[in-house]
Short mmCIF file of N, CA and C in Angstrom, two decimals:
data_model
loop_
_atom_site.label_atom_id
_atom_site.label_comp_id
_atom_site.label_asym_id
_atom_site.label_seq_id
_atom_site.Cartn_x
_atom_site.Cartn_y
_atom_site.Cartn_z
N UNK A 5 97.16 84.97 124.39
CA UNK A 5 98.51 85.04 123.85
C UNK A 5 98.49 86.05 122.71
N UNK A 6 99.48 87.19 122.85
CA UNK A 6 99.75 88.32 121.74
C UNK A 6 100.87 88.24 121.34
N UNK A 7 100.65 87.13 119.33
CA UNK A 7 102.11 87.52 119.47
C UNK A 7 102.31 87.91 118.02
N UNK A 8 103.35 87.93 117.31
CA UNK A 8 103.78 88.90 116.54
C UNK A 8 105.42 89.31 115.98
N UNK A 9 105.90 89.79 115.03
CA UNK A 9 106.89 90.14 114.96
C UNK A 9 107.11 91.56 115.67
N UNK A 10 108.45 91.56 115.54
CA UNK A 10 109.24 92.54 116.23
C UNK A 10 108.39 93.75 115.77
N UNK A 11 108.17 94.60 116.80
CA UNK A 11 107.43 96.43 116.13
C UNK A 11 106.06 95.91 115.63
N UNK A 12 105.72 94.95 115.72
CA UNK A 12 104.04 94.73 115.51
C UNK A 12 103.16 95.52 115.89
N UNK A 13 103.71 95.70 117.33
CA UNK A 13 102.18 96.15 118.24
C UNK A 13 101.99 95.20 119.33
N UNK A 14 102.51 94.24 119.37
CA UNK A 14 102.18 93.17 120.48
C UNK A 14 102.31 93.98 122.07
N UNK A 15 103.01 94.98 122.52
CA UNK A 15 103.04 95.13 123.73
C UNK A 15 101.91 96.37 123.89
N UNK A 16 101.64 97.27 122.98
CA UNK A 16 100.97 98.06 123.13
C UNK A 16 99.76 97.21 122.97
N UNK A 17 99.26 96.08 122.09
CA UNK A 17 97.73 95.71 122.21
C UNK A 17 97.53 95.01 123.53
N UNK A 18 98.50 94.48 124.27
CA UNK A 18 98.36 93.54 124.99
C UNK A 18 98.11 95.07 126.58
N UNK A 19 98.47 96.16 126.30
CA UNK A 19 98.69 97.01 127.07
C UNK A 19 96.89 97.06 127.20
N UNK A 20 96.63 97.55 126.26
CA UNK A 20 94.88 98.03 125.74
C UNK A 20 94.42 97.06 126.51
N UNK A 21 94.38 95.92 126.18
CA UNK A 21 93.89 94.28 126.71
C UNK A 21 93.37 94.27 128.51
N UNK A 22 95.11 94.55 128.80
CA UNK A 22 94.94 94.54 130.10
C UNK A 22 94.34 95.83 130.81
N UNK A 23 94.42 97.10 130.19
CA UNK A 23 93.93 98.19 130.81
C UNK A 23 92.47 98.05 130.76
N UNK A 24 91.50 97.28 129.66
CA UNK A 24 90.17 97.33 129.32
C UNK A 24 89.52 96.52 130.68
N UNK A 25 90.30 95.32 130.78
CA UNK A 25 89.55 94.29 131.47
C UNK A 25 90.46 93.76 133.05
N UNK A 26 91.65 94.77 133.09
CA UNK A 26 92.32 94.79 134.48
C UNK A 26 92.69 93.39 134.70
N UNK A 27 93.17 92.61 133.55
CA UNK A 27 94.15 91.57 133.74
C UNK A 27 95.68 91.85 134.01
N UNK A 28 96.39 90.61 134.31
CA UNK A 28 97.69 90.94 134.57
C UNK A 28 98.30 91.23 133.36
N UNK A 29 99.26 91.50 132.78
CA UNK A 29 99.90 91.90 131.45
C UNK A 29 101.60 91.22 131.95
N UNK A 30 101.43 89.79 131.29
CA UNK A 30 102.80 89.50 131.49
C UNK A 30 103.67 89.25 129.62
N UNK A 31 104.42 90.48 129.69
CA UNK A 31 105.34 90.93 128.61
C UNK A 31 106.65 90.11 128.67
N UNK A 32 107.26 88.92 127.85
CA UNK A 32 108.19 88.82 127.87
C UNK A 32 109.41 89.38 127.93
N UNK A 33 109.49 90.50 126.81
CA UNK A 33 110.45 91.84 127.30
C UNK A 33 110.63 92.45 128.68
N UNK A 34 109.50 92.21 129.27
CA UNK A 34 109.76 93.24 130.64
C UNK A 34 110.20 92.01 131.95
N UNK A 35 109.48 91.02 131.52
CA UNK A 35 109.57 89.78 132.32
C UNK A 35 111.07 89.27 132.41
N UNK A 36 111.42 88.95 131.12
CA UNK A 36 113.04 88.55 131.03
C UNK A 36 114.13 89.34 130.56
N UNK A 37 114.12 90.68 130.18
CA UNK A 37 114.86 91.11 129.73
C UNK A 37 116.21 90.94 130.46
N UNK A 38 116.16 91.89 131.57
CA UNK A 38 117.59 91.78 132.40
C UNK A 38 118.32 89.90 132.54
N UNK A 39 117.47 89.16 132.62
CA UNK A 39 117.92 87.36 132.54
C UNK A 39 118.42 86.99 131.27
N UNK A 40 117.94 87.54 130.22
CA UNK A 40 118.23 87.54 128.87
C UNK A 40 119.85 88.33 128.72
N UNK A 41 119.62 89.48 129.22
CA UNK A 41 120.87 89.78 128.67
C UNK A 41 121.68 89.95 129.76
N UNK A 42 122.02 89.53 131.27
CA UNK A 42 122.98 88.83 132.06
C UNK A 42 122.82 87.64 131.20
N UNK A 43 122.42 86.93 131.01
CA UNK A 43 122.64 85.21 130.55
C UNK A 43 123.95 85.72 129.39
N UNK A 44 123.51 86.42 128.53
CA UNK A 44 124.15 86.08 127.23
C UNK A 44 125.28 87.16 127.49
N UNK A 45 125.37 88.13 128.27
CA UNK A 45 126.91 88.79 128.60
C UNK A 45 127.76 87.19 128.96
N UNK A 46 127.35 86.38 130.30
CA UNK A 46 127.78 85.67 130.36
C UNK A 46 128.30 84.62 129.56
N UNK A 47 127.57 84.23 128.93
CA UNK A 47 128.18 83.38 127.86
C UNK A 47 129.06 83.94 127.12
N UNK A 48 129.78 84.76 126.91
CA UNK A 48 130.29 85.33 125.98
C UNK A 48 129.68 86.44 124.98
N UNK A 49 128.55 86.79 125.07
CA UNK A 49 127.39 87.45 123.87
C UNK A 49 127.00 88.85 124.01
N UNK A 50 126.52 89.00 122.85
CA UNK A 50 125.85 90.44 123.18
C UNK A 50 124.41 90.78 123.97
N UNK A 51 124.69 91.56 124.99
CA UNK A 51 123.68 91.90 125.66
C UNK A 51 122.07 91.70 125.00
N UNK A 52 122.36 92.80 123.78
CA UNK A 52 120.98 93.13 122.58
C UNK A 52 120.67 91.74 122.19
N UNK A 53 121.37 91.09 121.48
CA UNK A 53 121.64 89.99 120.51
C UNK A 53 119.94 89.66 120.68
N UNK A 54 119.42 89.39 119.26
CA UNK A 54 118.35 88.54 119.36
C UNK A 54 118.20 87.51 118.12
N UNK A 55 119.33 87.25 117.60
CA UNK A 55 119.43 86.84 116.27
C UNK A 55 120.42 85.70 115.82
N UNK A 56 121.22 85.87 117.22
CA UNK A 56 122.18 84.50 117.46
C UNK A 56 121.60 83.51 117.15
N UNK A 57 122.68 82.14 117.04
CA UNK A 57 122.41 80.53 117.32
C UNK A 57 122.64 80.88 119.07
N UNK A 58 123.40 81.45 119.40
CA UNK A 58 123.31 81.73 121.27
C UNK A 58 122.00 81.87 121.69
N UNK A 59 121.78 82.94 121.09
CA UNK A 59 120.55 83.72 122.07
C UNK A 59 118.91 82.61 121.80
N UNK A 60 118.77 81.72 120.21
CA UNK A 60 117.92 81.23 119.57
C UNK A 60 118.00 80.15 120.52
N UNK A 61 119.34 79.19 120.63
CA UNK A 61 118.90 78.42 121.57
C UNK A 61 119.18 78.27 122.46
N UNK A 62 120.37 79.07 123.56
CA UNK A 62 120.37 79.23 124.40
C UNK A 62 119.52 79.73 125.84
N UNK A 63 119.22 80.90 124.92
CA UNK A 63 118.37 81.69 125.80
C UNK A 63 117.21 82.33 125.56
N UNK A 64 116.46 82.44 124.43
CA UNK A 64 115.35 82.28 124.37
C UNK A 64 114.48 81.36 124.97
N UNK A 65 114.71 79.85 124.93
CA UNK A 65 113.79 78.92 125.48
C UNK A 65 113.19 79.12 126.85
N UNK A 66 114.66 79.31 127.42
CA UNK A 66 114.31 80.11 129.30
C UNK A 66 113.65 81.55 129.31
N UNK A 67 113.21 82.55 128.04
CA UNK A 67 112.67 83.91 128.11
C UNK A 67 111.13 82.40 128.43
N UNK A 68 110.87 82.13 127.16
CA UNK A 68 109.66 81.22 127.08
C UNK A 68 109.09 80.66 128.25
N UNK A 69 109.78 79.65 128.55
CA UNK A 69 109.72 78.87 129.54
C UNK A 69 109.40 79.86 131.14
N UNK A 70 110.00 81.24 131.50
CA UNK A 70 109.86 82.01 131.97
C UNK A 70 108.47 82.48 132.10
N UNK A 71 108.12 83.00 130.96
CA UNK A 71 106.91 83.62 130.52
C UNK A 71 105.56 82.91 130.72
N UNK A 72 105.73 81.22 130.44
CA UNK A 72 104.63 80.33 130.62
C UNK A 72 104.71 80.16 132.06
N UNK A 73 105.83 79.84 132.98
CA UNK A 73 105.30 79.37 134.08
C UNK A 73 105.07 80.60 134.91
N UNK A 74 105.05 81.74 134.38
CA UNK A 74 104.36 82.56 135.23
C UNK A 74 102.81 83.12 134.78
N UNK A 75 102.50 82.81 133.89
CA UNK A 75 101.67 82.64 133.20
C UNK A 75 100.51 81.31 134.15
N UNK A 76 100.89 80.82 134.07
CA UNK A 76 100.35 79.35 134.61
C UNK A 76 100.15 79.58 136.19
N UNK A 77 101.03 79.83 136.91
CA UNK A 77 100.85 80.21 138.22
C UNK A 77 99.74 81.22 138.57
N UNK A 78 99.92 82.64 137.08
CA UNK A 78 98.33 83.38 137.78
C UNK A 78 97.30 82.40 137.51
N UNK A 79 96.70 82.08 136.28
CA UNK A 79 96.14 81.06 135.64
C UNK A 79 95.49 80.13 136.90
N UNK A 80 96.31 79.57 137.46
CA UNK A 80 95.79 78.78 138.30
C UNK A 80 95.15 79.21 139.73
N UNK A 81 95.80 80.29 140.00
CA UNK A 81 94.99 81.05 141.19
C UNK A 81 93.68 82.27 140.78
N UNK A 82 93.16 81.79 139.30
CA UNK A 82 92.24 82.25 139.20
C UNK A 82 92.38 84.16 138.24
N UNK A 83 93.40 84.18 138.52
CA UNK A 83 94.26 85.31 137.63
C UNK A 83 93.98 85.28 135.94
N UNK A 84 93.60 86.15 135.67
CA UNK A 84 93.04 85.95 134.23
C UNK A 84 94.46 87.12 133.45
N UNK A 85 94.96 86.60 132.69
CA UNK A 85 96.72 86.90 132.05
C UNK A 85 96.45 87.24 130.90
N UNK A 86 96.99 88.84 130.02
CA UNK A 86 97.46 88.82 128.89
C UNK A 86 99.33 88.60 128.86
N UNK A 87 99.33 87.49 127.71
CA UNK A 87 101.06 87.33 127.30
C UNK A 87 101.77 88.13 126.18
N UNK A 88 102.26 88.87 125.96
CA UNK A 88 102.48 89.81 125.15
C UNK A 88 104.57 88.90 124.70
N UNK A 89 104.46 88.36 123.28
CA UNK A 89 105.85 87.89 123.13
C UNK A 89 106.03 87.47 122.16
N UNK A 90 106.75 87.37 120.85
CA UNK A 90 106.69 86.83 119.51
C UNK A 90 105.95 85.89 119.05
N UNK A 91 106.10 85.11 120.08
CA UNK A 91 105.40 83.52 119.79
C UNK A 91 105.69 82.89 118.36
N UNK A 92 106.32 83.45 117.49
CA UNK A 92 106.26 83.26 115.96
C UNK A 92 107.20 81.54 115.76
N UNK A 93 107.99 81.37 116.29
CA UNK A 93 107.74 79.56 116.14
C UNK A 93 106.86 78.73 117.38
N UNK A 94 106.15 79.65 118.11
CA UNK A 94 105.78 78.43 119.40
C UNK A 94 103.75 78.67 118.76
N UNK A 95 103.35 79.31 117.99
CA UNK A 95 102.03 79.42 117.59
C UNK A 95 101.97 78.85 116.83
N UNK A 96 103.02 78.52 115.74
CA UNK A 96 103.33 77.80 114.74
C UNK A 96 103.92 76.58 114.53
N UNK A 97 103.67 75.95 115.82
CA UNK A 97 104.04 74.68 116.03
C UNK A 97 103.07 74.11 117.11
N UNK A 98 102.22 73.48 116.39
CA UNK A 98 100.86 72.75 116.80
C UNK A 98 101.21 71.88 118.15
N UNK A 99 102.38 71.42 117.96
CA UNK A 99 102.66 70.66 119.41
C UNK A 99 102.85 71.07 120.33
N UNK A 100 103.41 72.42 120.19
CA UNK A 100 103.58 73.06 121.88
C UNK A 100 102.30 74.12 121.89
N UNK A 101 101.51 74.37 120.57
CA UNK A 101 100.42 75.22 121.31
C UNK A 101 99.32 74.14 121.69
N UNK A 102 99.64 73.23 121.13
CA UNK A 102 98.45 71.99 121.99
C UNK A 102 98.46 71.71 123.58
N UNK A 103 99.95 71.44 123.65
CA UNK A 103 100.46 71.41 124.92
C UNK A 103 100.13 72.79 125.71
N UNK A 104 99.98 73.81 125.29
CA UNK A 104 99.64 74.76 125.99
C UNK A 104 98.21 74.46 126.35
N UNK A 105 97.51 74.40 125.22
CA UNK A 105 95.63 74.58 124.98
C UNK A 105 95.14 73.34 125.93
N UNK A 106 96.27 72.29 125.39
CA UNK A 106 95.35 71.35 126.90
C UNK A 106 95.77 71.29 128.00
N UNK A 107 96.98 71.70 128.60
CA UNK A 107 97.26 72.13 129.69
C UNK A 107 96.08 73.14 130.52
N UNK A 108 95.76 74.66 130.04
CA UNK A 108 94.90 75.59 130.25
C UNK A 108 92.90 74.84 130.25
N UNK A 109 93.36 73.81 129.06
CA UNK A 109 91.47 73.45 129.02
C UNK A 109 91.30 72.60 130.11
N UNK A 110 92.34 71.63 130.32
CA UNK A 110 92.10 70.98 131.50
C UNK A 110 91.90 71.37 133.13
N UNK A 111 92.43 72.79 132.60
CA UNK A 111 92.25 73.41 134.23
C UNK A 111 91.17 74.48 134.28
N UNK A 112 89.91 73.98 133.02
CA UNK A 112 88.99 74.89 132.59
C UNK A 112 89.39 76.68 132.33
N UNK A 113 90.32 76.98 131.68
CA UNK A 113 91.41 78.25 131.13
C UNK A 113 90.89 78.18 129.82
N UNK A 114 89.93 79.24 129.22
CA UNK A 114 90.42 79.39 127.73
C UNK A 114 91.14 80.24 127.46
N UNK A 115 92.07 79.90 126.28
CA UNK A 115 92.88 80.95 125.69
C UNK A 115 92.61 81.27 124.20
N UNK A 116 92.32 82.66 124.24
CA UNK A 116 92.77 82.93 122.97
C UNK A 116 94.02 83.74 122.28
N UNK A 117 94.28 83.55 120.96
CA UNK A 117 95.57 83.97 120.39
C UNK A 117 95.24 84.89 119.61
N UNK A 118 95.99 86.07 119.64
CA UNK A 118 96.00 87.00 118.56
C UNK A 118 97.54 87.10 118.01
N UNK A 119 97.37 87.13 116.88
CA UNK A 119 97.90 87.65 115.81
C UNK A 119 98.25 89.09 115.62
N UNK A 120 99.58 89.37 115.73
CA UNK A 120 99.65 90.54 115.36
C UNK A 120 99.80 91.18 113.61
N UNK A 121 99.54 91.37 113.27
CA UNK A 121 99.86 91.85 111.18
C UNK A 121 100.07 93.42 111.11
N UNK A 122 101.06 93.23 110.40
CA UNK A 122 102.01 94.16 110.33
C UNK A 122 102.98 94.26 109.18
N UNK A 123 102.57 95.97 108.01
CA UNK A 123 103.64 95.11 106.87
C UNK A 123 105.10 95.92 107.33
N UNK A 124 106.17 95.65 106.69
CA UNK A 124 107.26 96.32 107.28
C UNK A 124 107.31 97.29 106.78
N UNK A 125 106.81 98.12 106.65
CA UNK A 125 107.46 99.49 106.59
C UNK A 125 106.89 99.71 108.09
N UNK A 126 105.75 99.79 108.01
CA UNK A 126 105.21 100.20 109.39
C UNK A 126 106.05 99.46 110.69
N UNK A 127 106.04 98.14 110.85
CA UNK A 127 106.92 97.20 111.36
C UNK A 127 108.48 98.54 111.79
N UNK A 128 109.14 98.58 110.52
CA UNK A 128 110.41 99.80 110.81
C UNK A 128 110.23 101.13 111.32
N UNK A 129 109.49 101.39 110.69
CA UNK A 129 108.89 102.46 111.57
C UNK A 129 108.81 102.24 113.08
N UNK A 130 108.11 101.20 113.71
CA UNK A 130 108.13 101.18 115.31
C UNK A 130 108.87 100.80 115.78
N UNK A 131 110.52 100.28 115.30
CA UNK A 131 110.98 100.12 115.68
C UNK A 131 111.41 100.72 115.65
N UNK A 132 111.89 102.01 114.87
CA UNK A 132 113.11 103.34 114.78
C UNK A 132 112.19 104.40 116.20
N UNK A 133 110.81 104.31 116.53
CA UNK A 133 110.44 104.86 117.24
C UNK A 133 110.37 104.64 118.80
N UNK A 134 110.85 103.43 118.66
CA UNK A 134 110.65 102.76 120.06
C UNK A 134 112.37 102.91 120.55
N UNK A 135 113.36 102.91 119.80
CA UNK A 135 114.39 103.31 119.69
C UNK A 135 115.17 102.16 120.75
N UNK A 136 114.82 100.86 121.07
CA UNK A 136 115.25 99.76 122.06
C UNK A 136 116.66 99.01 121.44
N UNK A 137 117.52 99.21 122.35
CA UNK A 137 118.72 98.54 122.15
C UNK A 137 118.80 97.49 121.57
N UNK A 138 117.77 96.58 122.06
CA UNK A 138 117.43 94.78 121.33
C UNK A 138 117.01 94.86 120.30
N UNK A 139 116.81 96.23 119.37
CA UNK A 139 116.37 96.03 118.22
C UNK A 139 117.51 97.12 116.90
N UNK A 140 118.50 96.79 117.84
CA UNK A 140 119.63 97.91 116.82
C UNK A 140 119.99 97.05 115.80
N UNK A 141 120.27 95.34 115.60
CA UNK A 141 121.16 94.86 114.93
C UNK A 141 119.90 94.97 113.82
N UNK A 142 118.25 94.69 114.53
CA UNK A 142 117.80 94.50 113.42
C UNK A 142 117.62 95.92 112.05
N UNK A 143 117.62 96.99 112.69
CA UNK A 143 117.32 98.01 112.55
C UNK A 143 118.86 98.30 111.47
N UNK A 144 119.93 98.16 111.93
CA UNK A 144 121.54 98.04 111.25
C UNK A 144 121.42 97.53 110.37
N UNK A 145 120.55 95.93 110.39
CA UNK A 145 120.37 95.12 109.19
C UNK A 145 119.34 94.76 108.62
N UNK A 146 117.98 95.89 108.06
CA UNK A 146 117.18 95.92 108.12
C UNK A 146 116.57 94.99 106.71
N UNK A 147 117.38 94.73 105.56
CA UNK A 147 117.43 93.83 104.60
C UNK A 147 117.65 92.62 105.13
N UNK A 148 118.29 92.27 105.42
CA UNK A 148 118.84 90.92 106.15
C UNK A 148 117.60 90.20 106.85
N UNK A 149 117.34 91.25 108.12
CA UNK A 149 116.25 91.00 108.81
C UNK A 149 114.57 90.86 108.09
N UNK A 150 114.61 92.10 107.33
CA UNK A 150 113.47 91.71 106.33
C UNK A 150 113.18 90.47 105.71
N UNK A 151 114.23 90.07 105.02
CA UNK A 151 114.17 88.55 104.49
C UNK A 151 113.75 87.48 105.02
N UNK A 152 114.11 87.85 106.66
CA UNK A 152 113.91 86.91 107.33
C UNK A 152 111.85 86.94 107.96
N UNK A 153 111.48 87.66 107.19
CA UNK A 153 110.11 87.61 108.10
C UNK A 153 109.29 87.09 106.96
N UNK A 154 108.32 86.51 107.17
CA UNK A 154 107.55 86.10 106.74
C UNK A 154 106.14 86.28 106.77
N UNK A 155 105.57 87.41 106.11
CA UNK A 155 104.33 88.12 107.13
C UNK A 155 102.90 86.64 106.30
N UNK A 156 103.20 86.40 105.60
CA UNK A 156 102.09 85.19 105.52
C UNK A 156 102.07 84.29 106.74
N UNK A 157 102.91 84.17 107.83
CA UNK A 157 102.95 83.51 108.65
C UNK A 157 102.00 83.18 109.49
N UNK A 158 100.74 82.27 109.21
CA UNK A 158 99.63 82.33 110.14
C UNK A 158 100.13 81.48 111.46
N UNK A 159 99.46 81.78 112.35
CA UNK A 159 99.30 80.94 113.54
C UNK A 159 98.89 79.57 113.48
N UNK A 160 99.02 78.25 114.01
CA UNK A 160 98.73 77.21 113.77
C UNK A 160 97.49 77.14 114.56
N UNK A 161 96.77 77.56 114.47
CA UNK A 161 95.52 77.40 115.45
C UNK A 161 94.43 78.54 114.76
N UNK A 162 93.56 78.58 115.75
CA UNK A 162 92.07 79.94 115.62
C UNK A 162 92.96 80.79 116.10
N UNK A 163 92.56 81.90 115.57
CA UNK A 163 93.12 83.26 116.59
C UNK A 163 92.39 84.13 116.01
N UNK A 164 92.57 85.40 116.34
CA UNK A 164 91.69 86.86 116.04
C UNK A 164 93.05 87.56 115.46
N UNK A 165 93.03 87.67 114.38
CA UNK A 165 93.99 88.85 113.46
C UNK A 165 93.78 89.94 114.01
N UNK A 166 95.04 90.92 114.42
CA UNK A 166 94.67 92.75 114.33
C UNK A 166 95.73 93.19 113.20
N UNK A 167 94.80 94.27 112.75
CA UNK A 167 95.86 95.23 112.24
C UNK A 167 96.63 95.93 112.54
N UNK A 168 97.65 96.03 112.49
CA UNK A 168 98.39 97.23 113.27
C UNK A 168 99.48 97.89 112.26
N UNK A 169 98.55 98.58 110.86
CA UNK A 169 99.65 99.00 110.17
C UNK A 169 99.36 100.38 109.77
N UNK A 170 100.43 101.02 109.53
CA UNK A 170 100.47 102.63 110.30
C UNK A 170 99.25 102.95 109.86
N UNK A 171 98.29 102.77 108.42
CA UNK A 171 97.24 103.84 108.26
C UNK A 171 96.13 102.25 108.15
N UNK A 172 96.14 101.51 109.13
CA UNK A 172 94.92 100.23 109.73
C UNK A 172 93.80 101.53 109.61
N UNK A 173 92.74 100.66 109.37
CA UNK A 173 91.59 101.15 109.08
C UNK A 173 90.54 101.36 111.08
N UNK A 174 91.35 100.63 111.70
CA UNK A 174 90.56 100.45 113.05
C UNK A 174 91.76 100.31 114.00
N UNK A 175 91.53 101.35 114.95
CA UNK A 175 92.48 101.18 116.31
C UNK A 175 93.05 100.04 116.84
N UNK A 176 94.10 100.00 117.28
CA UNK A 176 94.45 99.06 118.88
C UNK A 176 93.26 98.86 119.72
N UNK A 177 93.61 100.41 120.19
CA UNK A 177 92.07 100.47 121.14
C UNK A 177 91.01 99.73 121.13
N UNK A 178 90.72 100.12 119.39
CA UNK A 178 89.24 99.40 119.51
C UNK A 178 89.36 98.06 119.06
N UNK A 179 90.47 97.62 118.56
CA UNK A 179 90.22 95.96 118.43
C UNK A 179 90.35 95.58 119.59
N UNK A 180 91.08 96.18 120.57
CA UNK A 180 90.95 94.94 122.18
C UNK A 180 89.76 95.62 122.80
N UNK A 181 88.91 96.73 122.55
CA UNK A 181 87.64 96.61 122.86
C UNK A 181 86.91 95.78 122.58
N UNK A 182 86.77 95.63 121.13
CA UNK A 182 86.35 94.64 120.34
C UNK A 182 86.43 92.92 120.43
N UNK A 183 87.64 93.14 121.26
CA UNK A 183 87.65 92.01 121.17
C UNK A 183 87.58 91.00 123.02
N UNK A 184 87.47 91.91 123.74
CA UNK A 184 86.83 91.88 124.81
C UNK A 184 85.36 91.28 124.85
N UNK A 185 84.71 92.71 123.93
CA UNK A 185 83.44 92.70 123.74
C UNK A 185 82.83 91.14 123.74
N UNK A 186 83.90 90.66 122.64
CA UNK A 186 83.35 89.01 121.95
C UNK A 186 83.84 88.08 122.88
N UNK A 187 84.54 88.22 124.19
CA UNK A 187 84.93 87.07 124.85
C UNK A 187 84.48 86.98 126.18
N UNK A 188 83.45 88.07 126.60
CA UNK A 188 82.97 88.17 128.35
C UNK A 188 81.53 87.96 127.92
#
């Protein structure tokens, strides 16, 4: 599990991940996007929206819920999965990453979690570069949104920290080398 705030790095490390060791790479963005934003045209909403009470509990849960049971399906046919997706309340809430961890241990699956860290400038930066529609309101309201992050935010569990801030002392690259290295 790679997860992270918005412009972290989460899809590009999880990219490295899967290119090193030729796992599947299942990205919530790429996985649900179009379901995400048909859902919330429908409801009344904005396509982008990621910041709603709509989108928070409407339709996020089903990006999630999306993401795990396909997740679980490679998982079980022996498919070894990077998840690339915020995770920032589901890592941080011991009950559903338990529910994950013993779900996966029981079917002999280990998982590990990374952490993405990231301070915001760099954070704004990838997002003005990545230039993604789902990230205009934050980008419009980049105070607002700032306030809202919390980069002390650890994971409720073990995980492996990366850096990913513009002048990090050590690659993408080489932390999911690295961090390969330590798990085969």
């Amino acid at each position: 599990l790679v997860g992270g705030y918005a412009g972290s790095g989460k899809t590009e490390f999880g990219r490295f991940l899967s290119g090193i060791t030729g796992w599947t790479l299942l990205d919530k963005d790429v996985l649900t996007r179009p379901l995400a934003e048909g859902l919330l045209v429908s409801l009344g909403g904005d396509p982008n929206d990621r910041h709603t009470a709509l989108y928070r509990e409407r339709v996020r849960p089903l990006e999630y819920r999306c993401l795990l049971s396909s997740a679980y399906e490679n998982v079980a046919r022996g498919v070894s999965t990077v998840l690339t997706a915020p995770f920032l309340a589901e890592i941080a809430d011991k009950a559903w990453l338990g529910r994950v961890l013993n779900r996966c241990a029981a079917r002999g699956i280990d998982v590990t979690v990374v952490w993405m860290h990231c301070d915001l400038e760099s954070m704004h930066e990838y997002l003005q570069s990545r230039g993604a529609a789902r990230d205009t309101w934050k980008l419009n309201a980049w105070e607002q949104y700032a306030e809202s992050i919390d980069l002390s935010l650890p994971p409720g569990c073990d995980h492996i920290a990366v850096d990913n801030q513009l002048n990090a002392a050590v690659s993408l690259a080489d932390h999911a080398q690295r961090l390969v290295a330590g798990t085969r």
